[in-house]
Coordinates of C-alpha atoms and ligand atoms in Angstrom, one line a residue:
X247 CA 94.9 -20.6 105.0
X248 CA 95.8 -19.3 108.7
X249 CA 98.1 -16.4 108.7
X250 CA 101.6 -16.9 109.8
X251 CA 102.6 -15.3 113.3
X252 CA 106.4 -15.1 114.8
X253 CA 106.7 -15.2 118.7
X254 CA 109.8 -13.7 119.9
X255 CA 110.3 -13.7 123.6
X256 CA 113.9 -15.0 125.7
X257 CA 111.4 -15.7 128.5
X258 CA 110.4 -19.4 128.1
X259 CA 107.7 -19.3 130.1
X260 CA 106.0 -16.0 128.7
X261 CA 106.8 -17.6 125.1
X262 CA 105.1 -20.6 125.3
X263 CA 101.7 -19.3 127.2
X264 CA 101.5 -16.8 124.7
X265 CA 102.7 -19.4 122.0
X266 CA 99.3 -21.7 123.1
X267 CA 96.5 -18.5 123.2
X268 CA 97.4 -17.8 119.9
X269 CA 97.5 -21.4 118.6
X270 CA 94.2 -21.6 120.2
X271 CA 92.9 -18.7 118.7
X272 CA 93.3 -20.2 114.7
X273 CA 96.8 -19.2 114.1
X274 CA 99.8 -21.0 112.5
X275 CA 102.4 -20.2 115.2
X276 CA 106.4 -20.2 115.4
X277 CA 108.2 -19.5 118.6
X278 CA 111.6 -18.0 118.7
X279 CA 113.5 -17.3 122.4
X280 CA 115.9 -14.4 120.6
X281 CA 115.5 -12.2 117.5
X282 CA 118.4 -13.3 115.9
X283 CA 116.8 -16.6 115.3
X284 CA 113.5 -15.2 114.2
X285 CA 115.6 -13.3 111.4
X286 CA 117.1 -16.5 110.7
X287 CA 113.5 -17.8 109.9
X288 CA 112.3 -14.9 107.6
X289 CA 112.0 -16.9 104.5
X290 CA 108.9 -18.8 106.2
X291 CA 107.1 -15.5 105.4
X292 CA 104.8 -14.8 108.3
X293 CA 102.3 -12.4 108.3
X294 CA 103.2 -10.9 111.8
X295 CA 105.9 -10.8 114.1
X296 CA 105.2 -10.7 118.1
X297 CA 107.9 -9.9 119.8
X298 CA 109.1 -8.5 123.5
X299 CA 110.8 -5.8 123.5
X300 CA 113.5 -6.0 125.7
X301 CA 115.7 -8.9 125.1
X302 CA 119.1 -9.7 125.6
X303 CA 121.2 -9.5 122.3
X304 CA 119.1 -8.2 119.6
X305 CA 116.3 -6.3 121.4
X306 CA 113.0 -5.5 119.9
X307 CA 114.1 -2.5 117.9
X308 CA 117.0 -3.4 116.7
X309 CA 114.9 -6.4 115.4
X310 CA 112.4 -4.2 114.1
X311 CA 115.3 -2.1 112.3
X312 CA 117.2 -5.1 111.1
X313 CA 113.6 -6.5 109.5
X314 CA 113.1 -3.2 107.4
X315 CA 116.9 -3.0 106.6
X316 CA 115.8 -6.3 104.9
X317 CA 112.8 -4.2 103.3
X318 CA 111.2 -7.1 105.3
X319 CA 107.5 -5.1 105.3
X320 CA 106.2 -8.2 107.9
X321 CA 104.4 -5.3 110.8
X322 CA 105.7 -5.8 114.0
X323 CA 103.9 -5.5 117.3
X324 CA 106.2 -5.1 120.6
X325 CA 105.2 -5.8 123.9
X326 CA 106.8 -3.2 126.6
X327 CA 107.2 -3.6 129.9
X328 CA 105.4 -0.8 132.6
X329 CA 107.1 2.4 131.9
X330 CA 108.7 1.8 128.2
X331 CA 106.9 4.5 126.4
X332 CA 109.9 5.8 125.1
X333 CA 111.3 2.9 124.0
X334 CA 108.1 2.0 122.6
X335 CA 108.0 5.5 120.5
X336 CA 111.5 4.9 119.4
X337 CA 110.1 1.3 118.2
X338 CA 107.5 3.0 116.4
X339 CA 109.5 5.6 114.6
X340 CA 111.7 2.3 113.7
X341 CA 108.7 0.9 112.0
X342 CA 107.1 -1.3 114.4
X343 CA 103.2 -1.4 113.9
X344 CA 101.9 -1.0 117.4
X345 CA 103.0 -1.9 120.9
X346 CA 101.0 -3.1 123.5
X347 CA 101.9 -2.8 127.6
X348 CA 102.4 -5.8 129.5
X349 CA 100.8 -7.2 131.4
X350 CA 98.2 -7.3 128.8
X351 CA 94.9 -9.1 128.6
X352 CA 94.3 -12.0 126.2
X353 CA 91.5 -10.3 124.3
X354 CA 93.2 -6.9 124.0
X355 CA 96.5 -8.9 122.3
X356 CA 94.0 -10.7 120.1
X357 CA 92.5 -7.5 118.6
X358 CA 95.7 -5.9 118.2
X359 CA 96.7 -8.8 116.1
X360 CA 93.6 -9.3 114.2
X361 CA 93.3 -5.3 113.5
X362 CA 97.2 -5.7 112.2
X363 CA 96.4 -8.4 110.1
X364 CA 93.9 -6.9 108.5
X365 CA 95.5 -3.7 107.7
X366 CA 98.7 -5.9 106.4
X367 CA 96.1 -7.9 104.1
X368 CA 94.6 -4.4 102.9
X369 CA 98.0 -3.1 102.2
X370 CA 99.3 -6.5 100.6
X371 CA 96.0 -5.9 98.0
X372 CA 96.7 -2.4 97.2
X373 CA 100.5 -3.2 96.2
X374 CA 98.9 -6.3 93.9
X375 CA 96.8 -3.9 92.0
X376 CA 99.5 -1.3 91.5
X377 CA 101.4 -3.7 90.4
X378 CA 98.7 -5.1 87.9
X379 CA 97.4 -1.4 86.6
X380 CA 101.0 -0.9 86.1
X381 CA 101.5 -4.1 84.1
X382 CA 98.0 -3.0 82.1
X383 CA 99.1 0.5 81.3
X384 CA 102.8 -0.7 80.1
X385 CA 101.7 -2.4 77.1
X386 CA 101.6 -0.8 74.3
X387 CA 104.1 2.7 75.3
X388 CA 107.3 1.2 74.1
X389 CA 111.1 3.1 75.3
X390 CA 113.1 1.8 77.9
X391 CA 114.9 5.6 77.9
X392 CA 114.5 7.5 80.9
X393 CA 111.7 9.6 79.5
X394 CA 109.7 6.8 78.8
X395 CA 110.0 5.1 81.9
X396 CA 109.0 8.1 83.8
X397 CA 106.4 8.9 81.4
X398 CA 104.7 5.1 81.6
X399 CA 105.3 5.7 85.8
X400 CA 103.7 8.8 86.0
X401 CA 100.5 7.0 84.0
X402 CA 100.5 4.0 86.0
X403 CA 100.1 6.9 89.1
X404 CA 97.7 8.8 87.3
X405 CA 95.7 5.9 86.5
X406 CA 95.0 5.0 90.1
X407 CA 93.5 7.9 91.2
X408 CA 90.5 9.5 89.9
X409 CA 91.7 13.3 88.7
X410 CA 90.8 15.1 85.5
X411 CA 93.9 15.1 83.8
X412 CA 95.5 17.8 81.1
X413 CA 97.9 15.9 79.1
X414 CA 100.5 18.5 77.2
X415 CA 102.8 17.7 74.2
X416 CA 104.0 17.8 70.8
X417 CA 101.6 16.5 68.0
X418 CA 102.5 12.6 67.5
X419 CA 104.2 12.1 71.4
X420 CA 101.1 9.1 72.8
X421 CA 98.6 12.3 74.3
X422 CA 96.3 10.1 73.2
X423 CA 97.5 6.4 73.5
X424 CA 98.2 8.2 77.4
X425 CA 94.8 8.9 77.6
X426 CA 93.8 5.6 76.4
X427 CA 96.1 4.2 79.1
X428 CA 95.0 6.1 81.9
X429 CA 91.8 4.8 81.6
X430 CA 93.1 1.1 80.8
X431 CA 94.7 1.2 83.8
X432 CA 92.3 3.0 86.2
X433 CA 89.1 1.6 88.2
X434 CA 87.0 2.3 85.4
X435 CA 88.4 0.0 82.8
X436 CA 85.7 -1.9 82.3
X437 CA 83.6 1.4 81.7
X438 CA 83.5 3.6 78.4
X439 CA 86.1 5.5 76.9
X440 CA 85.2 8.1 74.8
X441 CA 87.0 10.2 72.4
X442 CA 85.8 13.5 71.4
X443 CA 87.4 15.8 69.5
X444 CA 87.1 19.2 69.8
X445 CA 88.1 20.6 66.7
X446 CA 85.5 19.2 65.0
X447 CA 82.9 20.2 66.8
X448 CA 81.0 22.9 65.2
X449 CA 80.1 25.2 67.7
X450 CA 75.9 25.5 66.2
X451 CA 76.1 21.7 67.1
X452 CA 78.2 21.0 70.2
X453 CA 75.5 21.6 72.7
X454 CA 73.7 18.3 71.8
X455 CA 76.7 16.3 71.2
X456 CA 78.1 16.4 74.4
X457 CA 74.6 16.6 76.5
X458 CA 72.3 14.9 74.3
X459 CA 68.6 16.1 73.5
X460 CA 65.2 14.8 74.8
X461 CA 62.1 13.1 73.4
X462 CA 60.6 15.6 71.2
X463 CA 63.2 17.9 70.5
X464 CA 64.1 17.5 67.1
X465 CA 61.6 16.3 64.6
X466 CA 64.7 14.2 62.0
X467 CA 65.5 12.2 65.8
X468 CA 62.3 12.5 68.0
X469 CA 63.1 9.8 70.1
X470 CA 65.9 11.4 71.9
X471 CA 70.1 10.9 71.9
X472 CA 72.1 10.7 74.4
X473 CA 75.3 13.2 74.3
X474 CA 78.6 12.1 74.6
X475 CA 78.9 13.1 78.4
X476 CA 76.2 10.5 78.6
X477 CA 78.2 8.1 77.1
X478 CA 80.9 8.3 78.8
X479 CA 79.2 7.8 82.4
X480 CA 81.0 5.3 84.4
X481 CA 83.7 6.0 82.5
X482 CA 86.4 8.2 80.6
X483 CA 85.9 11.2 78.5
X484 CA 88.7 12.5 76.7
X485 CA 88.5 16.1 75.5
X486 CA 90.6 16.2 72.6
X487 CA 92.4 19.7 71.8
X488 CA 90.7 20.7 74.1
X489 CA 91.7 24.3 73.3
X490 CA 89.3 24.8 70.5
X491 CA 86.5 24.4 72.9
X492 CA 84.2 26.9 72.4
X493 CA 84.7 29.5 75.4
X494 CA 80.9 29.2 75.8
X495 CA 81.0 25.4 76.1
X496 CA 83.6 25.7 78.4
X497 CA 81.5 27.5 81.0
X498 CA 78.5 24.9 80.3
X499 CA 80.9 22.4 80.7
X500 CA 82.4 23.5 83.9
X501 CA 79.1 24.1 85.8
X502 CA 78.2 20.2 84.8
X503 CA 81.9 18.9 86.0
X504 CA 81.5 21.1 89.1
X505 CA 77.7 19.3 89.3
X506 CA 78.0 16.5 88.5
X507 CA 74.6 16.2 86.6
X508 CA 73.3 17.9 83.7
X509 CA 70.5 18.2 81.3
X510 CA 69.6 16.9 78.2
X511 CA 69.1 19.6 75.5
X512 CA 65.5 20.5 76.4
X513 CA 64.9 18.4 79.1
X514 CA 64.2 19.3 82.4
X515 CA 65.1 16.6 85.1
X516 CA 69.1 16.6 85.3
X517 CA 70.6 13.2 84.9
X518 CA 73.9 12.2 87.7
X519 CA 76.7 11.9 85.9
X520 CA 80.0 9.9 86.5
X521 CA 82.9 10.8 84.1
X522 CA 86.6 11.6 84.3
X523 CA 87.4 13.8 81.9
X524 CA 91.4 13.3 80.6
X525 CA 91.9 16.7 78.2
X526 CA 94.8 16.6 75.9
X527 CA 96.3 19.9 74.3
X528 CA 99.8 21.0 72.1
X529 CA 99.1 24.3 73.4
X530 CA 99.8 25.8 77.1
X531 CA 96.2 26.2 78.5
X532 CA 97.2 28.6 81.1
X533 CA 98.5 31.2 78.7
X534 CA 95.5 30.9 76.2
X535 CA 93.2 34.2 76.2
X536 CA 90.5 31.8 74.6
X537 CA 90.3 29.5 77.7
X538 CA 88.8 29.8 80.9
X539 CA 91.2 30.0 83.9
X540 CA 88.4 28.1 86.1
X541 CA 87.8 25.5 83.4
X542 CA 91.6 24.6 83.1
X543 CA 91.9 24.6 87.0
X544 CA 88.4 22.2 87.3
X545 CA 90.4 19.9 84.3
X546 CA 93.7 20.5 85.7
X547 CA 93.3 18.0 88.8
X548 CA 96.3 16.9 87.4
X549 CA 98.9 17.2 84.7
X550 CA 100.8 14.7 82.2
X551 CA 103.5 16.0 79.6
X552 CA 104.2 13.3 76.9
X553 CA 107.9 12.8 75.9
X554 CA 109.2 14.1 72.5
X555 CA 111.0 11.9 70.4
X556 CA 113.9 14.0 70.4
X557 CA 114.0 13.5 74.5
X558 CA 113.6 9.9 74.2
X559 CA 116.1 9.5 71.4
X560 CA 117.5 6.5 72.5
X561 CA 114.3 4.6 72.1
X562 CA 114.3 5.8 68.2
X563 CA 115.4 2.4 66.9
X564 CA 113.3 0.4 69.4
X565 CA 110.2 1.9 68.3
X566 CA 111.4 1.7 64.3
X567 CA 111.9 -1.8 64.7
X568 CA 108.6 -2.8 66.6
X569 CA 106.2 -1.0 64.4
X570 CA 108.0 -2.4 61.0
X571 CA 107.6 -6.1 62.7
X572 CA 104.2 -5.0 63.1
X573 CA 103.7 -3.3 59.5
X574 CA 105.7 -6.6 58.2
X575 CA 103.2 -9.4 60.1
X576 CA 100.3 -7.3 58.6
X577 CA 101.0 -7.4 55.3
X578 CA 102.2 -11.5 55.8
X579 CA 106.3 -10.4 55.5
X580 CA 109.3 -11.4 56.9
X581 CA 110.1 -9.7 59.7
X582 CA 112.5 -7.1 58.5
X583 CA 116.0 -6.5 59.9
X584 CA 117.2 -2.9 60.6
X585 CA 120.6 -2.0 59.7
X586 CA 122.6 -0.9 62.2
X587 CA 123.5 2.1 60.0
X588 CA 119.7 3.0 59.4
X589 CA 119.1 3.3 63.1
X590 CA 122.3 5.6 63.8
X591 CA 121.0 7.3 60.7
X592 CA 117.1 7.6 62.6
X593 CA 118.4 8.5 66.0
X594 CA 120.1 11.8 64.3
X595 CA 117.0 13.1 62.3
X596 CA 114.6 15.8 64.1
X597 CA 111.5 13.9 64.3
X598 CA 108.9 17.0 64.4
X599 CA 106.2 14.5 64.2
X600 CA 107.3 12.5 66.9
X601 CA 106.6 8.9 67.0
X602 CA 103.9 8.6 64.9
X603 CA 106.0 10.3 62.3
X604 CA 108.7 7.1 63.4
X605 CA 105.9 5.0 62.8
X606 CA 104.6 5.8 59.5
X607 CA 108.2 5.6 58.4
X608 CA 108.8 2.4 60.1
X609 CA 105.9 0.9 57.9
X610 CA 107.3 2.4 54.7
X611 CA 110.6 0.6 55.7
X612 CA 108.9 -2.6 56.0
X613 CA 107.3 -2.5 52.8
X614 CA 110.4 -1.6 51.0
X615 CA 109.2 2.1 50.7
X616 CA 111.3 4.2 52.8
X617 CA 114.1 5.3 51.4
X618 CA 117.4 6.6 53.4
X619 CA 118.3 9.9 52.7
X620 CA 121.0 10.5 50.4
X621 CA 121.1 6.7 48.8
X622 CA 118.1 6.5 47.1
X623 CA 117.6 2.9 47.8
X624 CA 115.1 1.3 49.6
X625 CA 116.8 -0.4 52.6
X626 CA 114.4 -3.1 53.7
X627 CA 114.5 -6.9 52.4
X628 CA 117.2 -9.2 53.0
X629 CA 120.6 -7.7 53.4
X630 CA 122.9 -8.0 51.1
X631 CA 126.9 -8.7 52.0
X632 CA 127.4 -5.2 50.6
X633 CA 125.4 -4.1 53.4
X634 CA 126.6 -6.6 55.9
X635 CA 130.4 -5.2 55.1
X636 CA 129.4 -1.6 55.5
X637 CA 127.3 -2.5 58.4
X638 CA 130.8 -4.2 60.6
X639 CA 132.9 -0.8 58.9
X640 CA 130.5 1.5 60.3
X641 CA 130.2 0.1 63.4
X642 CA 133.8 -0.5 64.0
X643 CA 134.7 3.4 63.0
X644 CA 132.1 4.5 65.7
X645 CA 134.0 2.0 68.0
X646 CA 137.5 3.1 67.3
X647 CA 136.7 6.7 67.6
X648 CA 134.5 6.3 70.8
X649 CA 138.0 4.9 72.1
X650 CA 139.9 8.1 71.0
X651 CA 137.2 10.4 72.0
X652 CA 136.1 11.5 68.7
X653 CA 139.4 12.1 67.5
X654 CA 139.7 11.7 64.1
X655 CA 143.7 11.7 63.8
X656 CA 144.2 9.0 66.6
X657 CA 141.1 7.2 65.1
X658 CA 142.5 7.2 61.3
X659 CA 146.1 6.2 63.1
X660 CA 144.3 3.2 64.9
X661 CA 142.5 2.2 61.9
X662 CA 145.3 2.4 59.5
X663 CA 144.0 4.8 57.0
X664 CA 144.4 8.2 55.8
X665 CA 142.2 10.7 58.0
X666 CA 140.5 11.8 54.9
X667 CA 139.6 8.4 54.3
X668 CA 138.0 8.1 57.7
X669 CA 136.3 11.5 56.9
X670 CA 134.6 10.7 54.0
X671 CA 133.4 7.1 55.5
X672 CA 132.3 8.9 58.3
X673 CA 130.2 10.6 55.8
X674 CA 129.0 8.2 54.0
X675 CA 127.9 6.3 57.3
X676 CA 126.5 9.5 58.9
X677 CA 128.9 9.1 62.0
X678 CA 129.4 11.9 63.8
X679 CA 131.7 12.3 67.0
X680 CA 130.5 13.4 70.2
X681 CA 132.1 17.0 69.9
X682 CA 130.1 17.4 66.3
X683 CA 127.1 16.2 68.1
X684 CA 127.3 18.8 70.6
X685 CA 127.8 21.6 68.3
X686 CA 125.0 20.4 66.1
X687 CA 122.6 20.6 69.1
X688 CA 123.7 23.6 70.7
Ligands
LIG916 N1 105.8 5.5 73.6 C1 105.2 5.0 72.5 N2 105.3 3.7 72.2 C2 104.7 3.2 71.2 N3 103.9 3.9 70.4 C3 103.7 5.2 70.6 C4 104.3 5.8 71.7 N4 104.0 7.1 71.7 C5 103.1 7.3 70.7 N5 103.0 6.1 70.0 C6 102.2 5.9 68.8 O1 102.3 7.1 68.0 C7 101.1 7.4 67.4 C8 100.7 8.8 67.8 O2 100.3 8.8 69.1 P1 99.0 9.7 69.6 O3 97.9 9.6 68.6 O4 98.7 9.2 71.0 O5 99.7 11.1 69.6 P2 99.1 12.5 70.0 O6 100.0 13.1 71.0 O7 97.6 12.4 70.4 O8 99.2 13.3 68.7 P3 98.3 14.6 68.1 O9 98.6 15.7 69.0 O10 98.9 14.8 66.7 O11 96.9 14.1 68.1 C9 100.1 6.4 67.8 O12 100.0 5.4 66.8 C10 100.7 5.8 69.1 O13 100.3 4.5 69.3
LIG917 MG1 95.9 13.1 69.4

């Protein structure tokens, strides 16, 4: 399909010659004699916009200004007449694309346009993949709360650039599903990703698990083995608490990053290598005496802290509710149905283990194994109108005080019952006012 191009000119005659040699030249042309009109026409899409500069009414920048009030991102070249360089810099800080100086020759116009339309085409393809990699790395971190959005953005950022990353959080907060993410997301998707795990790496042994050993080396696997460095060429390599590295691995490690090739375990020709390495930690790298400042600055290309629960709270009963659906489906359930009351009740507990802790609980609930504190009963299966009642009370006390700003008095007045009555259902329900709330956190 020919692109699209606007010409905007009040001089007929200039309009239609110019109108033709681009026709001529493949194009799909529109001609407009004022800019008002072109604006009129912006829903035809075109792909570039030609337009003289000065015109009576609406001259060329306001045009261009008016288009990217619009967010209108169609580029814009303006033709000037002799001596309009300021205009045509003012044009330019406006947003035009380029200008060009009349009189102008055919063949200089024409590469001015195909050069724009190019770039436009480029640009137009890098927004399209954002947008995909973005759509790719949002599936499986749930949250719509602030922290989550931010923390799903800053992925979808990482993921199109091609930094080592250190990822930093609390055990259970998606370090890992972050990692898995990045990579998702990134230009080397449809390479390996490969998890290691520090921890359990015994030091005797980590040499030839991350380089791999050659033909000969070992007599039990004389055929050779590549490491997991190997493995991950073309790919991701995520270190996993990556502060138990070995301080002596670290140093081997950094010269291979920093080289970019390495040797197998007694072999002597070095093999390229293509990894990025994502490195995930609880722990604050740069205050560790057991970790190389130049190996966290060569990892540290960038940084990624994952949420705690406690600063996504509001997400608490999303995430409940999705993983018991899951938990449910897997074990051929009904899809279980979260009290209201439970999920005030979840949004107030401390959560040290973070989602996964949510999680695990989650799936207790949906098999009728999680019990809420202080009842004893297990509140998943069908509701009963016991629990349908409570459910409207509770959520009608949290209404009613909301309205009187926690206040119990006005509340219990509203309400018509006694104040202690409201206290001990308050209790009972776990409601707590904003003030109490407060004091509890501070
Ligand atoms: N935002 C989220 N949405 C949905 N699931 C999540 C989210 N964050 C974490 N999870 C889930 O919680 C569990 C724990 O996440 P993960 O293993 O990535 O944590 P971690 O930070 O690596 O923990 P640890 O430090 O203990 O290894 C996983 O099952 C993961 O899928
Ligand atoms: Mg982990």
């Amino acid at each position: 399909m020919s692109a699209t191009i606007f010409i905007v000119d009040d001089d007929a005659d200039h309009l239609s010659a110019l109108a033709d040699l681009v026709e001529t030249s493949g194009y799909a042309v529109q001609a407009f004699a004022s800019a008002t009109a072109a604006l009129e026409a912006m829903a035809a899409q075109p792909d570039l916009v030609i337009s003289d500069l000065r015109m009576p009414g609406m001259d060329g920048i306001a045009f261009v200004k008016a288009l990217r009030a619009q967010e209108q991102g169609v580029p814009v070249v303006l033709l000037t007449g002799h001596g309009d360089v300021g205009h045509a810099v003012e044009a330019m800080r406006a947003g035009a694309e380029d200008f060009l100086e009349k009189p102008y020759e055919s063949a200089h116009l024409l590469a001015v346009m195909r050069r724009t339309l190019e770039a436009q085409s480029a640009r137009r393809e890098v927004a399209r993949l954002q947008t995909v990699l973005a759509e790719r790395a949002d599936v499986s971190i749930l949250g719509k709360s602030r922290a989550m959005r931010d923390f799903r953005k800053r992925i979808a950022a990482l993921a199109s650039v091609d930094l080592d990353v250190v990822i930093t959080g609390e055990t259970g907060t998606g370090k890992e599903l972050a990692a898995r993410a990045i990579h998702a997301a990134s230009a080397r998707a449809d390479g390996p990703f490969v998890a290691l795990n520090c921890a359990v790496l015994p030091e005797a042994m980590a040499e030839t698990i991350l380089f791999g050993h050659g033909e000969g080396v070992f007599a039990h696997d004389s055929a050779g083995r590549a490491g997991k460095l190997e493995a991950a060429h073309g790919g991701t390599l995520m270190l996993d608490e990556v502060e138990t590295m070995p301080m002596a691995i670290q140093a081997k490690l950094l010269r291979v990053l920093q080289e970019r090739s390495f040797e197998r375990m007694g072999e002597a020709n070095a093999r390229h290598l293509d990894v990025r390495v994502v490195a995930t930690t609880k722990t604050n790298l740069r205050l560790l005496d057991t970790f190389r400042p130049d190996f966290f600055f060569r990892l540290a290309g960038a940084e990624l802290s994952t949420p705690t629960l406690h600063e996504a709270g509001e997400d608490i009963p999303l995430i409940f509710a999705h993983y018991a659906q899951l938990a449910a489906r897997r074990y051929g359930r009904a899809d279980p149905e979260v009290p209201w009351i439970l999920s005030q009740k979840l949004k107030r507990q401390a959560w040290r283990g973070n989602v996964r802790e949510l999680k695990t609980s989650a799936e207790a609930f949906a098999l009728g194994l999680y019990e809420v504190e202080g009842t004893g009963t297990p509140t998943s299966g069908p509701m009963t109108l016991a629990d349908r009642v409570a459910q409207f009370e509770a959520r009608e006390i949290a209404a009613v005080l909301d309205a009187h700003a926690g206040n119990t008095l006005r509340a219990a007045q509203s309400l018509g019952i006694p104040r202690r009555t409201l206290n001990d259902k308050m209790r009972r329900y776990g409601i707590t006012t904003d003030h109490e709330r407060k004091s509890e956190d501070g």
